[in-house]
Amino acid sequence: MDGLRVIPTWRHGRERLYVCLPDGRNIAWYDREAGRVNLLGEDREDDVLRTLGPFITGPVTVGPPPVPTPAELARLTLHPDDDLAPNRPGESLLVALDRDPGPARRLRPDPRRRALEAEQTVGDALDRLDGAGWHAVHSVPLPGGSRIHHLLIGPGGLFALHTLYARKQRVTVADPLVTLGRREPIALLRRVRADADRASYALTAEVRPVLALVGPTAVSVPAAPREVRVLTDLEVQTLARQGGVLKPADVEALHAMARDRNTWTRV
């Protein structure tokens, strides 16, 4: 793989050497103190080790990022203000609409309410997976005012979902562009991937990006987008069919990290 580069950073007082793709996404990092190379995808192991070769000192172990230890989990006892678990689907939009409902009469529907409907529709579907060993965290705030609409954690891994209201619209997905009906296309898949990448960084685990379309009349995807799964709101529960990636203890550990607001303050 060409174009990989190494970027040194400091995280929690420890140096990490991140291996990044040309577009800036992280695919691995080397923790010198721990003597470990953490991979977000096993298929890139040879390329990562070749790129890190000049920087590695001494023997290293190579593998997926470790989940938090019980001692680390003990530090995650949360103040209620820092716990994201009670967030409702579309929590940020609900708060915004409560503060500023907008004029009673509008020539066009408030786009915030359509976005809220989309997040609530997808969020309700994800919440129904709770009994199957999955957890959903909604409206995860990120620095800069952005947020992850939904984060799903379970036996099949982690997914960052971005919802899009598409009621009675034909949707065309041509990476990175998404077109609703006759509107101008937007490069939405870049944000979908960026959100998942930030979540991977915060949780030190692979998070896969998903675009969830709510209510489309038809979906056209001429070529499969890079890394992003495109699903309708009626299909999002199929994510629960993914299995064999995380053990129950790993799921609970990652959920504990994801629900802590402080996890997301430096991504």
GROMACS .gro file of C-alpha atoms in nm, residues 6-9 15-19 28-32 52 55-56:
model
   17
    6VAL     CA    1   0.348   0.812   1.030
    7ILE     CA    2   0.226   1.093   1.255
    8PRO     CA    3   0.349   1.114   1.618
    9THR     CA    4   0.101   1.230   1.883
   15GLU     CA    5   0.349   0.882   2.274
   16ARG     CA    6   0.169   0.712   1.990
   17LEU     CA    7   0.280   0.686   1.629
   18TYR     CA    8  -0.028   0.679   1.408
   19VAL     CA    9  -0.020   0.524   1.062
   28ALA     CA   10  -0.305   0.166   1.312
   29TRP     CA   11  -0.087   0.306   1.589
   30TYR     CA   12   0.233   0.205   1.763
   31ASP     CA   13   0.256   0.243   2.139
   32ARG     CA   14   0.629   0.242   2.219
   52LEU     CA   15   0.658   0.160   1.097
   55PHE     CA   16   1.039   0.367   1.417
   56ILE     CA   17   1.004   0.033   1.597
   0.00000   0.00000   0.00000
